[in-house]
Coordinates of N, CA and C in Angstrom, one line a residue:
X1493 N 0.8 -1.2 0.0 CA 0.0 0.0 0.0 C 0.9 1.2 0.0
X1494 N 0.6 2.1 -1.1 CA 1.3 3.6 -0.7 C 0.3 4.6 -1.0
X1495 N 0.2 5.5 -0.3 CA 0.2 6.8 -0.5 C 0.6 7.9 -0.6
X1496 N 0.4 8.7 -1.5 CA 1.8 9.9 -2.2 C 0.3 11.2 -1.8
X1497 N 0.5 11.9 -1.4 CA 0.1 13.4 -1.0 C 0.4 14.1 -1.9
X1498 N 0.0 15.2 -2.4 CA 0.4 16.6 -3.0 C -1.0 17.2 -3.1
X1499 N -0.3 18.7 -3.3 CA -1.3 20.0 -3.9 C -1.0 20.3 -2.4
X1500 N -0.4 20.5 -1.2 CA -0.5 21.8 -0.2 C 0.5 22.7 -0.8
X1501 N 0.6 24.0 0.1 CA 1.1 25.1 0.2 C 0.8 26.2 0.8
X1502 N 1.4 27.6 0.2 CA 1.0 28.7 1.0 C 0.2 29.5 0.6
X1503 N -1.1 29.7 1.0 CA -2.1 30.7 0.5 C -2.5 31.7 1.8
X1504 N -3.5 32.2 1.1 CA -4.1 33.6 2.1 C -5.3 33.4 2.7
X1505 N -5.5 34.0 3.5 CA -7.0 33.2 4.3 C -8.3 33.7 3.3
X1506 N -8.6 33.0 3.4 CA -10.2 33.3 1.9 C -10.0 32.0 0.4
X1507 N -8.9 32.0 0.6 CA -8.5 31.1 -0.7 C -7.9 29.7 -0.9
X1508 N -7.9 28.7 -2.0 CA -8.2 27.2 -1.9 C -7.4 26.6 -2.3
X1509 N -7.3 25.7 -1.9 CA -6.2 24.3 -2.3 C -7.3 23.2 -2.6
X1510 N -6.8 22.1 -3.4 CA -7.3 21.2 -3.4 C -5.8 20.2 -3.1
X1511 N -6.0 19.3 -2.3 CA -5.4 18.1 -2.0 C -5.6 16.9 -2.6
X1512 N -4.6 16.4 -3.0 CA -5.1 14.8 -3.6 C -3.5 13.8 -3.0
X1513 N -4.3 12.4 -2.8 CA -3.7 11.4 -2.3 C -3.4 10.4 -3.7
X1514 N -2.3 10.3 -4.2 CA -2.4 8.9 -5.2 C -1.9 7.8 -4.2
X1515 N -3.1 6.5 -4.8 CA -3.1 5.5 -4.0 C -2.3 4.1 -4.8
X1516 N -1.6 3.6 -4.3 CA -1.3 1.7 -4.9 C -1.1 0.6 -4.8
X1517 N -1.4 -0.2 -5.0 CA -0.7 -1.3 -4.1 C -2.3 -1.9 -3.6
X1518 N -3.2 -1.3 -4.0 CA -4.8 -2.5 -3.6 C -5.6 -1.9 -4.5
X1519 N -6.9 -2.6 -4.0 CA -8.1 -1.8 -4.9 C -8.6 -0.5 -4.4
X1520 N -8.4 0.3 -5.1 CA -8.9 1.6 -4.1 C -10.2 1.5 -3.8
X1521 N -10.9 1.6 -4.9 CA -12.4 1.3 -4.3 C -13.2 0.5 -3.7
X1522 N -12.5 -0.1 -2.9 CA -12.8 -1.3 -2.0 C -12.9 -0.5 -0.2
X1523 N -11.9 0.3 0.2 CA -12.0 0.7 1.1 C -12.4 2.4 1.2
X1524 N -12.6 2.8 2.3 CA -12.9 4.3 3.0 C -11.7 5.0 3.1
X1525 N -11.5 5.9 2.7 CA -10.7 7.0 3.2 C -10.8 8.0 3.5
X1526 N -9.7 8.5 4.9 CA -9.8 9.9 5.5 C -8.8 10.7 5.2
X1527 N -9.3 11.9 5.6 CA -8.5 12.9 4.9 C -8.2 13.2 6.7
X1528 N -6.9 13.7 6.9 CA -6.6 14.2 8.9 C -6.2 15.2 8.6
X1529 N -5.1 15.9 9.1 CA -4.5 16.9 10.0 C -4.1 17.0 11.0
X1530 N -2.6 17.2 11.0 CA -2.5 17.9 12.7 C -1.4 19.0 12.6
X1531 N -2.1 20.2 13.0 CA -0.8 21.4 13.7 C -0.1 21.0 14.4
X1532 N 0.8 22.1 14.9 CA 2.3 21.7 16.0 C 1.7 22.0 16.9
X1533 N 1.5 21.0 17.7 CA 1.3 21.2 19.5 C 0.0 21.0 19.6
X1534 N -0.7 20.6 18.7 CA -2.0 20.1 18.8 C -2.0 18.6 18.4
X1535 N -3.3 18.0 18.4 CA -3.6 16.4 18.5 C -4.3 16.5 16.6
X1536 N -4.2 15.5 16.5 CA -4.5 15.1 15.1 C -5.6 14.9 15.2
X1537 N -6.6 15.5 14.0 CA -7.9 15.6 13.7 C -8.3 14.7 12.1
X1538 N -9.3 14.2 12.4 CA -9.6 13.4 11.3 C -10.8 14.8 10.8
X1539 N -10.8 15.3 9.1 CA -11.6 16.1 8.9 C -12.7 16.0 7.8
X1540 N -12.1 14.7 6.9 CA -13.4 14.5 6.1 C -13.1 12.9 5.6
X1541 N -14.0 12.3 5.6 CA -14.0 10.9 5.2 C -15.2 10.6 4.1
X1542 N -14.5 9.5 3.4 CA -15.5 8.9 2.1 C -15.7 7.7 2.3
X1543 N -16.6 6.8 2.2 CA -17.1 5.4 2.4 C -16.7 4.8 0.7
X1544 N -16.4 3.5 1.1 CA -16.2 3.0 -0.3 C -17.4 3.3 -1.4
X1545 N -18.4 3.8 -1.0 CA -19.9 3.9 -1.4 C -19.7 5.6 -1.9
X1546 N -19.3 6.4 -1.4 CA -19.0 7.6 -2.2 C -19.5 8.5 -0.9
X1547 N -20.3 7.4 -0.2 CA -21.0 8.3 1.4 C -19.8 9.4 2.1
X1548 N -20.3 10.4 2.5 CA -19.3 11.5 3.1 C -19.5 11.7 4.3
X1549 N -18.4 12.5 4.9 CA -18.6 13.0 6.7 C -17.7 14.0 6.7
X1550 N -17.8 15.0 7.5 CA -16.6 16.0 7.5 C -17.0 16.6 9.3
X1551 N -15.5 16.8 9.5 CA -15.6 17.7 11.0 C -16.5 18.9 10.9
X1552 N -17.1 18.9 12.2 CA -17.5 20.2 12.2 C -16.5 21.6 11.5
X1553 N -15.6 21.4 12.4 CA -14.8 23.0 11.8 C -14.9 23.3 10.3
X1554 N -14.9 22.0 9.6 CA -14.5 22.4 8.1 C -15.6 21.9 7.2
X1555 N -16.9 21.4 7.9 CA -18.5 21.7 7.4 C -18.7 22.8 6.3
X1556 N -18.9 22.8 5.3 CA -19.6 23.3 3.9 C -18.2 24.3 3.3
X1557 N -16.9 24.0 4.0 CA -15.6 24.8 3.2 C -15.2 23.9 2.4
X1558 N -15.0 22.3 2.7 CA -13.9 21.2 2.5 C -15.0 20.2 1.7
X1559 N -14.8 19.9 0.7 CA -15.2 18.6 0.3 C -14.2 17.4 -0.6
X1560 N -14.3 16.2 0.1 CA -13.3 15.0 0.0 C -14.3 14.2 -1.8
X1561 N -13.6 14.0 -1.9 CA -14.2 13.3 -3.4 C -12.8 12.0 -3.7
X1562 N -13.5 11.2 -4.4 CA -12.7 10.1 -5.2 C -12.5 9.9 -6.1
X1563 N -11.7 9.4 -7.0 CA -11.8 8.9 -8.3 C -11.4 7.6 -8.5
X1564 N -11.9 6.9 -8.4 CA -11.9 5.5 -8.6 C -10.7 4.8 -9.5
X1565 N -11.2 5.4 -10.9 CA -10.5 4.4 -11.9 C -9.0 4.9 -11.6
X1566 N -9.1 6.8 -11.1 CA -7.9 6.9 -11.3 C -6.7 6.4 -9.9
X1567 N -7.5 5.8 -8.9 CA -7.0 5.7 -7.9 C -6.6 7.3 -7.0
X1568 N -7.4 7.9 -7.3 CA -6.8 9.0 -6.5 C -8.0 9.8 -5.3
X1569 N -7.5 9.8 -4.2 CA -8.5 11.1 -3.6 C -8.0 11.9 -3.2
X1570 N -9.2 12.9 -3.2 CA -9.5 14.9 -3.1 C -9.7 15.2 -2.0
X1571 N -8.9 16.3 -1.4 CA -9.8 17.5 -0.7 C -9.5 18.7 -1.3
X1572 N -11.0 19.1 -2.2 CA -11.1 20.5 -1.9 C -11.1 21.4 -0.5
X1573 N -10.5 22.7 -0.5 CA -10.5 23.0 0.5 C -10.7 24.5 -0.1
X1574 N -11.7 25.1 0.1 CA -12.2 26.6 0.2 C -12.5 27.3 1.4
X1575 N -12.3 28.5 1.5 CA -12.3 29.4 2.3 C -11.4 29.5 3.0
X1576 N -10.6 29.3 3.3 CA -9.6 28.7 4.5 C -9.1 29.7 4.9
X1577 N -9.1 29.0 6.6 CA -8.4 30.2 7.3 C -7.5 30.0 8.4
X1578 N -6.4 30.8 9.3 CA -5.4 30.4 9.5 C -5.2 29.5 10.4
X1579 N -6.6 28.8 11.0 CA -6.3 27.8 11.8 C -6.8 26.3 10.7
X1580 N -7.1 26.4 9.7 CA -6.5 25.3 8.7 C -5.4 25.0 8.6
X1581 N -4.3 26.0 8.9 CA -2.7 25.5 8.7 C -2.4 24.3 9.7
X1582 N -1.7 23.2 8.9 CA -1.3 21.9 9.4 C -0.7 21.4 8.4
X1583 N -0.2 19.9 8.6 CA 0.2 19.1 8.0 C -1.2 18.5 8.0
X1584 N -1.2 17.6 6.3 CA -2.9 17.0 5.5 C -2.1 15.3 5.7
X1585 N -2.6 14.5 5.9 CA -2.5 13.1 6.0 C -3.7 12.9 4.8
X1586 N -3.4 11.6 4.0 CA -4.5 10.9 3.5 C -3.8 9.3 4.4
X1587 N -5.2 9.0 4.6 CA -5.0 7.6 5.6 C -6.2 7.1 4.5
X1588 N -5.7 5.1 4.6 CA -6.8 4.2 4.4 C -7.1 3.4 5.8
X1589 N -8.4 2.7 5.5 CA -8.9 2.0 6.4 C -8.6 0.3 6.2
X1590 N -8.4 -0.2 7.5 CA -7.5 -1.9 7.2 C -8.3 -2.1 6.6
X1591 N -9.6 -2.5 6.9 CA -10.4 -3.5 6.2 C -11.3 -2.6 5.5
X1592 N -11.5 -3.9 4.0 CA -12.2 -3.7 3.0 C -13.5 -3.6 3.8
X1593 N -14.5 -2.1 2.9 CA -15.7 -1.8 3.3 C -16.4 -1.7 4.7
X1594 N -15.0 -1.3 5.5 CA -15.4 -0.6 7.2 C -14.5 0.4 7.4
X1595 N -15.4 1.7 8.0 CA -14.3 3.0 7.6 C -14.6 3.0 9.3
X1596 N -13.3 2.1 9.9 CA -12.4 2.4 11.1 C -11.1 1.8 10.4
X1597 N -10.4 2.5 12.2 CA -8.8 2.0 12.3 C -8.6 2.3 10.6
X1598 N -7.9 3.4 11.0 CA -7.4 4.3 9.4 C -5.6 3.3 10.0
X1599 N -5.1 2.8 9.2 CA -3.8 2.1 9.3 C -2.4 2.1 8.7
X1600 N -3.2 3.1 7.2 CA -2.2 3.4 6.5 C -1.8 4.4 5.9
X1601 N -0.9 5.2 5.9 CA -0.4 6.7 6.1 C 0.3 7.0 5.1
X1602 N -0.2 7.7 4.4 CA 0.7 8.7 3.1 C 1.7 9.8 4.3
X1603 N 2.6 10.5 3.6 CA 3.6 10.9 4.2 C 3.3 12.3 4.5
X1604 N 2.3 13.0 4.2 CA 1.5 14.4 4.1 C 2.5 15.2 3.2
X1605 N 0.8 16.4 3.4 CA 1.5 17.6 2.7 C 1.0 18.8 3.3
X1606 N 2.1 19.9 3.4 CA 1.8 21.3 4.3 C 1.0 21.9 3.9
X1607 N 0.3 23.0 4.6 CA -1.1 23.6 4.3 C -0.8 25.1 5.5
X1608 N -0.5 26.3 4.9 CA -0.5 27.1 5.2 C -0.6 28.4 5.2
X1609 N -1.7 28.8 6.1 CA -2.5 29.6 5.5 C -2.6 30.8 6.6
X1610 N -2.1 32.1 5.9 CA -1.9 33.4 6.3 C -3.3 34.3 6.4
X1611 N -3.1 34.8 7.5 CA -4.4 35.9 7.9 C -3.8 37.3 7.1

């Protein structure tokens, strides 16, 4: 299993990134994936999750800014991220879930990507 991260960087608060995870090494569409986060000196936050079914969930904080999407054939998943503001800045994890078609125990860790974002 690997996961490769890209699309963070440094933007201004009001404005977007989109994140994507390329996935390999299984079927992607067999399992759930989350999208996390965690700042320096704070605890890691899981912020939007997809069900192998395309079903969604997102943290409160990032409710109607963030939306996670998939692409199947291409093996890849998204976070759009709009509006953002400076407490978005973190490091972005894409994690899978062990088992095929149950979105717990996220087990497997792409290596992130920075997300920083100025007031």
């Amino acid at each position: 299993v690997q996961l490769v991260e890209s699309g963070g960087g440094s933007v201004q608060a009001g404005g977007s990134l989109r994140l994507s995870c390329a996935a390999s090494g299984y079927i992607f569409g067999l399992y759930c994936m989350r999208w996390f986060r965690q700042a320096p000196g704070k605890e890691r936050e899981g912020v939007a999750t997809i069900g192998f079914d395309g079903s969604t969930s997102y943290a409160d904080s990032v409710k109607g800014r963030f939306t996670i999407s998939r692409d199947n054939p291409k093996n890849t998943l998204y976070l759009q991220m709009n509006s953002l503001k400076p407490e978005d800045t973190a490091m972005y994890y894409c994690a899978r879930a062990r088992y095929v078609r149950r979105c717990s125990d996220y087990s497997y860790w792409g290596q992130g990507t920075q997300v920083s974002i100025s007031a």
